[in-house]
Amino acid sequence: PTRNRFCFNAFMSASGKIRVFCRIRPVNRSEAAQGGAVVVAKLDDYSVTVETQRGPREFQFDKVFSTEASQEDLFQDVNRLMQSVIDGYNVCIFAYGQTGSGKTFTMVGDKDQKNPGIMPRSFNAIFDIMRENGSKFDFKVSAYMLELYNDRLQDLLVSQAGEAHAQTQPHGPTRRVEIKRNRKGVVFAQGAETKEASSAQELYALFQQACANRHISATKMNVESSRSHLIVGIMVESRNLTNGSVNTGKLSLVDLAGSERAAKTGAKDHQLKEANSINKSLSALGDVISALSAELPHVPYRNSKLTQVMQDSLGGNAKTLMIVNISPSEYNLDETLTSLVYATRVKAITNNAQRNVDSKEIAQLKEVIMKLKSGHAVEEVDV
């Protein structure tokens, strides 16, 4: 297993390319009722074909999942990235696609969690690996959970009532979350509540709290449409008990809100404002993807909070996996083609993934600095 891990990390680092999976969801009830043709098909494990007015178009990806693929099937191809997080790498997995294409099902799962998605499965996988390596390493897991709603970052681990109370106090602290990057280029959320978890159950409980606070509403396209981008950050610190070196890995899990056309979704008033904000941020993401895939000298990360959040994941230092979710129906042909073209561009982007590892001495010095910053007394440390 250690050799396999080394080979996988070496291959991913050497290739540098962002991996892209394509998942075709089954035809839903409204599409079936309309009697529209199915225009998308999986050709093989790496190819998908779309019937257009100009004839069939073929797209190639790192893996293609058909309508029959289960959540478990998908996670089998994602699971190895969890080991990379433990090994000190920055990893990002994000879902992209139009409203109603199955992104939240892929990332979060269904409402009663009979079919959990990548996020809850990742929590279990991380703690399983930690349990297997408990005799060699000391682990610490912490998490932040945010949503980007109407171009404002909101902390989902802070109760909305508490937040409202804080904002009504004339001199009370208003919790402002800002996206920053450390010297190694890793993005972090300054001002966000970061909570430790000692088990997969504790991490999942935090996740449930975050999902309960997320903005969701019904549209014509989707009974439970995500009106925000969900961003989950899991930090794993592992201290080698033999030599004292410390790895710090970060897993970013992003469920993007879906692109949509107001005429199709029936969005009005505040929903229209939400849709415009979602489309604006996704357009900025598209600009970043285009600039990176064309290797332009300037990449417009600063144009949106979403692109700032994903700066280390697209063209940065993360091992990144994009899952493009598409509808098979003719009714959604235009949106499906747009998503597939975007995903093809993402495949051309190169990242430079590097381990975040400190020697025993550096780790001790960092601990001293943290204690001094927080006003704690520090004993002399022999480094």
Coordinates of C-alpha atoms in Angstrom, one line a residue:
P1 CA 0.0 0.0 0.0
T2 CA 2.8 2.4 0.8
R3 CA 4.4 1.9 -2.7
N4 CA 1.0 2.3 -4.3
R5 CA 0.5 5.6 -2.4
F6 CA 4.0 6.8 -3.5
C7 CA 3.3 6.0 -7.1
F8 CA -0.1 7.7 -7.0
N9 CA 1.2 10.9 -5.4
A10 CA 4.2 10.9 -7.8
F11 CA 2.0 10.4 -10.9
M12 CA -0.5 13.1 -9.8
S13 CA 2.3 15.6 -9.0
A14 CA 4.2 14.9 -12.2
S15 CA 1.2 15.2 -14.5
G16 CA -0.1 18.3 -12.7
K17 CA -3.3 18.2 -14.8
I18 CA -6.6 18.7 -13.1
R19 CA -8.6 15.5 -13.4
V20 CA -12.2 15.7 -14.7
F21 CA -14.9 13.2 -14.2
C22 CA -18.3 13.4 -16.0
R23 CA -21.5 12.1 -14.4
I24 CA -24.7 11.7 -16.3
R25 CA -27.8 11.8 -14.1
P26 CA -30.9 9.7 -14.9
V27 CA -33.9 11.4 -16.7
N28 CA -36.1 13.0 -14.0
R29 CA -39.9 13.0 -13.8
S30 CA -40.5 16.3 -15.5
E31 CA -38.2 15.4 -18.4
A32 CA -39.9 12.0 -18.7
A33 CA -43.3 13.8 -18.7
Q34 CA -42.2 16.0 -21.5
G35 CA -41.3 13.0 -23.6
G36 CA -38.0 14.6 -24.7
A37 CA -35.3 12.6 -26.3
V38 CA -32.2 11.4 -24.5
V39 CA -29.3 13.0 -26.3
V40 CA -26.4 12.1 -24.0
A41 CA -24.7 8.7 -23.8
K42 CA -21.6 7.1 -22.3
L43 CA -19.5 5.6 -25.1
D44 CA -16.9 4.0 -22.8
D45 CA -15.2 4.7 -19.4
Y46 CA -13.6 7.9 -20.8
S47 CA -16.0 9.2 -23.5
V48 CA -19.4 10.8 -23.7
T49 CA -21.3 11.6 -26.9
V50 CA -24.0 14.3 -27.3
E51 CA -26.5 14.3 -30.2
T52 CA -26.7 17.9 -31.6
Q53 CA -28.5 19.5 -34.6
R54 CA -25.1 19.4 -36.4
G55 CA -24.5 15.7 -35.5
P56 CA -22.9 13.9 -32.6
R57 CA -20.2 15.6 -30.5
E58 CA -17.7 13.6 -28.5
F59 CA -16.0 14.6 -25.3
Q60 CA -13.1 12.8 -23.4
F61 CA -12.6 12.8 -19.7
D62 CA -10.6 11.0 -17.0
K63 CA -13.7 8.9 -16.2
V64 CA -17.3 8.9 -17.3
F65 CA -20.1 7.6 -15.0
S66 CA -23.4 6.6 -16.6
T67 CA -26.9 7.0 -15.2
E68 CA -26.5 3.6 -13.5
A69 CA -23.4 4.5 -11.5
S70 CA -23.9 4.5 -7.7
Q71 CA -22.5 6.9 -5.2
E72 CA -20.1 4.1 -4.1
D73 CA -18.9 3.6 -7.7
L74 CA -18.0 7.3 -7.9
F75 CA -16.3 7.4 -4.5
Q76 CA -14.1 4.4 -5.3
D77 CA -12.3 6.7 -7.9
V78 CA -12.2 9.6 -5.4
N79 CA -11.0 7.7 -2.3
R80 CA -7.3 7.7 -3.0
L81 CA -7.2 11.5 -2.8
M82 CA -8.0 11.1 1.0
Q83 CA -4.6 9.5 1.5
S84 CA -3.0 12.5 -0.2
V85 CA -4.7 14.8 2.3
I86 CA -3.2 12.8 5.2
D87 CA 0.2 12.9 3.4
G88 CA 0.2 16.7 3.5
Y89 CA -1.2 17.7 0.1
N90 CA -3.8 20.3 -0.7
V91 CA -6.7 18.6 -2.4
C92 CA -9.9 20.0 -4.0
I93 CA -12.9 18.2 -5.2
F94 CA -15.7 20.3 -6.8
A95 CA -19.0 19.7 -8.7
Y96 CA -20.0 21.8 -11.6
G97 CA -23.2 21.9 -13.8
Q98 CA -26.5 23.6 -14.4
T99 CA -29.3 23.8 -11.9
G100 CA -30.9 20.3 -11.4
S101 CA -27.9 18.4 -12.9
G102 CA -27.2 16.4 -9.7
K103 CA -24.3 18.3 -8.1
T104 CA -25.6 18.4 -4.6
F105 CA -26.6 14.7 -4.8
T106 CA -23.0 13.9 -6.0
M107 CA -21.3 16.0 -3.3
V108 CA -23.8 15.9 -0.3
G109 CA -26.2 13.0 -1.1
D110 CA -29.9 12.6 -0.7
K111 CA -32.0 14.2 2.0
D112 CA -32.2 11.1 4.3
Q113 CA -28.6 10.2 3.6
K114 CA -29.5 6.7 2.3
N115 CA -27.1 7.6 -0.6
P116 CA -24.4 9.8 1.0
G117 CA -22.3 11.8 -1.4
I118 CA -18.6 12.6 -1.6
M119 CA -18.5 14.9 1.4
P120 CA -19.8 12.5 4.2
R121 CA -17.9 9.6 2.6
S122 CA -14.7 11.7 2.7
F123 CA -15.1 12.2 6.5
N124 CA -15.3 8.5 7.1
A125 CA -12.4 7.7 4.7
I126 CA -10.1 10.3 6.5
F127 CA -10.8 8.9 9.9
D128 CA -10.4 5.3 8.7
I129 CA -6.9 6.1 7.4
M130 CA -6.0 7.9 10.6
R131 CA -7.2 4.9 12.6
E132 CA -5.0 2.6 10.5
N133 CA -1.9 4.8 11.1
G134 CA -2.6 5.7 14.8
S135 CA 0.5 3.9 16.1
K136 CA 2.8 6.0 13.8
F137 CA 1.2 9.4 13.8
D138 CA -0.6 11.8 16.0
F139 CA -3.5 13.4 14.1
K140 CA -5.6 16.6 14.5
V141 CA -8.6 17.4 12.3
S142 CA -10.4 20.7 12.1
A143 CA -13.0 22.2 9.7
Y144 CA -14.6 25.4 8.5
M145 CA -17.8 25.4 6.4
L146 CA -18.9 28.5 4.4
E147 CA -21.4 29.5 1.8
L148 CA -21.0 32.2 -0.8
Y149 CA -24.5 33.7 -1.0
N150 CA -25.2 36.8 -3.1
D151 CA -21.5 37.4 -3.3
R152 CA -21.1 37.4 0.5
L153 CA -19.2 34.7 2.5
Q154 CA -21.2 33.4 5.4
D155 CA -20.0 31.1 8.2
L156 CA -22.3 28.1 8.4
L157 CA -20.9 27.0 11.7
V158 CA -22.1 30.2 13.4
S159 CA -25.8 30.1 14.3
Q160 CA -27.8 32.7 12.3
A161 CA -29.4 34.0 15.4
G162 CA -26.1 34.6 17.1
E163 CA -24.8 36.3 14.0
A164 CA -27.9 38.6 13.8
H165 CA -27.5 39.5 17.5
A166 CA -23.8 40.3 17.0
Q167 CA -24.6 42.6 14.1
T168 CA -27.3 44.5 16.0
Q169 CA -24.9 45.4 18.8
P170 CA -23.5 48.9 18.3
H171 CA -20.0 47.9 19.3
G172 CA -20.4 44.1 19.0
P173 CA -18.1 42.1 16.8
T174 CA -19.5 41.5 13.3
R175 CA -18.0 38.3 12.0
R176 CA -16.4 39.0 8.7
V177 CA -14.9 36.2 6.7
E178 CA -12.2 37.0 4.2
I179 CA -10.2 34.8 1.8
K180 CA -6.5 34.9 2.3
R181 CA -3.5 32.9 1.1
N182 CA -0.5 31.8 3.2
R183 CA 3.1 31.9 2.0
K184 CA 2.8 28.4 0.5
G185 CA -0.2 29.6 -1.6
V186 CA -2.8 27.7 0.4
V187 CA -6.1 29.5 0.7
F188 CA -7.7 29.9 4.1
A189 CA -10.8 31.6 5.5
Q190 CA -9.8 34.3 7.9
G191 CA -12.4 35.0 10.5
A192 CA -14.3 31.8 10.0
E193 CA -15.1 29.5 12.9
T194 CA -12.8 26.5 12.8
K195 CA -13.9 23.6 14.9
E196 CA -12.0 20.4 15.8
A197 CA -13.5 17.0 15.3
S198 CA -12.2 13.8 16.9
S199 CA -14.4 11.4 14.9
A200 CA -16.2 11.1 11.6
Q201 CA -19.4 11.4 13.6
E202 CA -18.4 14.7 15.1
L203 CA -17.3 16.0 11.6
Y204 CA -20.6 14.9 10.1
A205 CA -22.6 16.6 12.9
L206 CA -20.8 19.9 12.0
F207 CA -21.6 19.2 8.4
Q208 CA -25.3 18.7 9.1
Q209 CA -25.3 22.0 11.0
A210 CA -23.8 23.7 8.0
C211 CA -26.3 22.2 5.5
A212 CA -29.2 23.2 7.8
N213 CA -28.0 26.9 7.6
R214 CA -27.5 26.8 3.8
H215 CA -29.8 28.8 1.4
I216 CA -32.1 26.5 -0.6
S217 CA -35.4 27.1 -2.4
A218 CA -37.6 25.5 -5.0
T219 CA -37.5 26.4 -8.7
K220 CA -39.2 25.0 -11.8
M221 CA -36.0 23.1 -12.6
N222 CA -35.2 21.8 -9.1
V223 CA -37.4 21.1 -6.1
E224 CA -34.5 21.9 -3.8
S225 CA -32.2 24.2 -5.7
S226 CA -29.0 25.3 -4.0
R227 CA -28.9 29.1 -4.0
S228 CA -25.4 29.4 -2.8
H229 CA -21.9 27.8 -3.3
L230 CA -21.1 25.4 -0.4
I231 CA -17.4 25.4 0.6
V232 CA -16.1 22.8 3.2
G233 CA -12.5 23.0 4.3
I234 CA -11.0 20.0 6.3
M235 CA -7.5 20.5 7.7
V236 CA -5.6 17.4 8.8
E237 CA -2.4 17.8 10.8
S238 CA -0.3 14.6 11.2
R239 CA 2.8 14.5 13.5
N240 CA 5.2 11.7 12.8
L241 CA 5.9 10.1 16.2
T242 CA 9.3 8.9 15.1
N243 CA 11.0 12.1 13.8
G244 CA 8.5 14.8 14.9
S245 CA 7.9 16.1 11.4
V246 CA 4.4 17.6 10.7
N247 CA 2.3 17.3 7.5
T248 CA -0.6 19.7 7.1
G249 CA -3.1 18.6 4.4
K250 CA -6.2 20.5 3.4
L251 CA -9.3 19.0 1.7
S252 CA -11.6 21.5 0.0
L253 CA -15.0 20.2 -1.0
V254 CA -17.1 22.6 -3.1
D255 CA -20.7 22.2 -4.2
L256 CA -21.2 25.0 -6.7
A257 CA -24.7 26.5 -7.2
G258 CA -26.0 25.7 -10.6
S259 CA -26.0 28.0 -13.6
E260 CA -29.5 28.8 -14.8
R261 CA -31.7 30.8 -17.1
A262 CA -34.5 32.7 -15.4
A263 CA -37.0 31.8 -18.1
K264 CA -36.5 28.1 -17.4
T265 CA -36.4 28.2 -13.6
G266 CA -39.2 30.7 -13.1
A267 CA -36.9 32.8 -10.8
K268 CA -38.5 36.1 -9.6
D269 CA -37.7 38.8 -7.2
H270 CA -35.1 37.6 -4.6
Q271 CA -34.6 34.3 -6.5
L272 CA -33.7 36.4 -9.6
K273 CA -31.1 38.3 -7.5
E274 CA -29.7 35.0 -6.3
A275 CA -29.6 33.7 -9.9
N276 CA -27.8 36.8 -11.2
S277 CA -25.2 36.5 -8.4
I278 CA -24.7 32.8 -9.0
N279 CA -24.3 33.3 -12.8
K280 CA -22.0 36.3 -12.2
S281 CA -19.6 34.2 -10.0
L282 CA -19.8 31.2 -12.4
S283 CA -19.0 33.5 -15.3
A284 CA -15.9 34.8 -13.3
L285 CA -15.0 31.1 -12.8
G286 CA -15.3 30.6 -16.5
D287 CA -13.0 33.5 -17.2
V288 CA -10.3 32.0 -14.8
I289 CA -10.7 28.6 -16.5
S290 CA -10.3 30.2 -19.9
A291 CA -7.2 32.2 -18.9
L292 CA -5.5 29.2 -17.3
S293 CA -6.3 26.8 -20.2
A294 CA -5.0 29.3 -22.7
E295 CA -1.9 30.0 -20.5
L296 CA -2.6 33.7 -20.4
P297 CA -0.2 35.8 -18.3
H298 CA -3.0 37.3 -16.2
V299 CA -5.6 35.2 -14.5
P300 CA -8.6 37.2 -13.1
Y301 CA -8.9 35.5 -9.7
R302 CA -9.8 38.8 -8.0
N303 CA -13.0 39.3 -10.0
S304 CA -15.1 37.2 -7.6
K305 CA -15.0 35.8 -4.1
L306 CA -15.6 32.3 -5.7
T307 CA -12.5 32.5 -7.8
Q308 CA -10.5 33.8 -4.8
V309 CA -11.7 30.7 -2.8
M310 CA -10.6 28.4 -5.6
Q311 CA -7.3 30.1 -6.4
D312 CA -5.2 27.3 -5.0
S313 CA -7.4 24.7 -6.7
L314 CA -7.3 26.1 -10.2
G315 CA -3.8 26.8 -11.4
G316 CA -2.5 26.6 -7.8
N317 CA -0.9 23.9 -5.7
A318 CA -3.7 21.5 -5.2
K319 CA -4.5 18.0 -6.5
T320 CA -7.9 18.9 -8.0
L321 CA -10.8 16.9 -9.3
M322 CA -13.7 18.4 -11.1
I323 CA -16.9 16.4 -11.4
V324 CA -19.1 17.8 -14.2
N325 CA -22.7 16.8 -13.8
I326 CA -25.0 16.8 -16.8
S327 CA -28.6 16.0 -17.8
P328 CA -29.2 13.5 -20.6
S329 CA -32.3 15.3 -21.9
E330 CA -32.7 17.2 -25.1
Y331 CA -34.5 19.9 -23.1
N332 CA -31.2 20.7 -21.4
L333 CA -28.9 20.3 -24.5
D334 CA -27.6 23.9 -24.6
E335 CA -26.6 23.9 -20.8
T336 CA -25.1 20.4 -21.1
L337 CA -22.9 21.4 -24.0
T338 CA -21.8 24.5 -22.1
S339 CA -20.9 22.4 -19.1
L340 CA -18.9 19.9 -21.2
V341 CA -17.0 22.6 -23.0
Y342 CA -16.1 24.2 -19.6
A343 CA -15.0 20.8 -18.2
T344 CA -12.8 20.2 -21.3
R345 CA -11.0 23.5 -20.7
V346 CA -10.4 22.6 -17.0
K347 CA -8.7 19.4 -18.2
A348 CA -6.0 21.6 -19.8
I349 CA -5.1 23.4 -16.6
T350 CA -1.9 22.4 -14.8
N351 CA -1.4 22.7 -11.1
N352 CA 1.8 22.3 -9.0
A353 CA 0.9 20.2 -6.0
Q354 CA 3.4 20.1 -3.2
R355 CA 3.4 18.6 0.2
N356 CA 3.0 20.9 3.2
V357 CA 5.6 19.4 5.5
D358 CA 7.7 20.9 8.3
S359 CA 10.6 19.4 10.2
K360 CA 10.4 18.8 13.9
E361 CA 12.3 22.0 14.6
I362 CA 10.2 24.2 12.3
A363 CA 7.0 22.7 13.8
Q364 CA 8.2 23.5 17.3
L365 CA 9.1 27.1 16.3
K366 CA 5.7 27.6 14.7
E367 CA 4.1 26.3 18.0
V368 CA 6.1 28.9 20.0
I369 CA 5.1 31.7 17.6
M370 CA 1.4 30.7 17.9
K371 CA 1.6 30.7 21.7
L372 CA 3.4 34.1 21.8
K373 CA 0.7 35.6 19.5
S374 CA -2.1 34.4 21.7
G375 CA -0.3 35.8 24.8
H376 CA 0.6 32.4 26.4
A377 CA 3.8 31.9 28.4
V378 CA 6.4 29.9 26.5
E379 CA 9.0 27.6 28.0
E380 CA 12.4 27.5 26.5
V381 CA 12.5 25.1 23.6
D382 CA 15.8 23.4 22.5
V383 CA 15.7 23.5 18.7

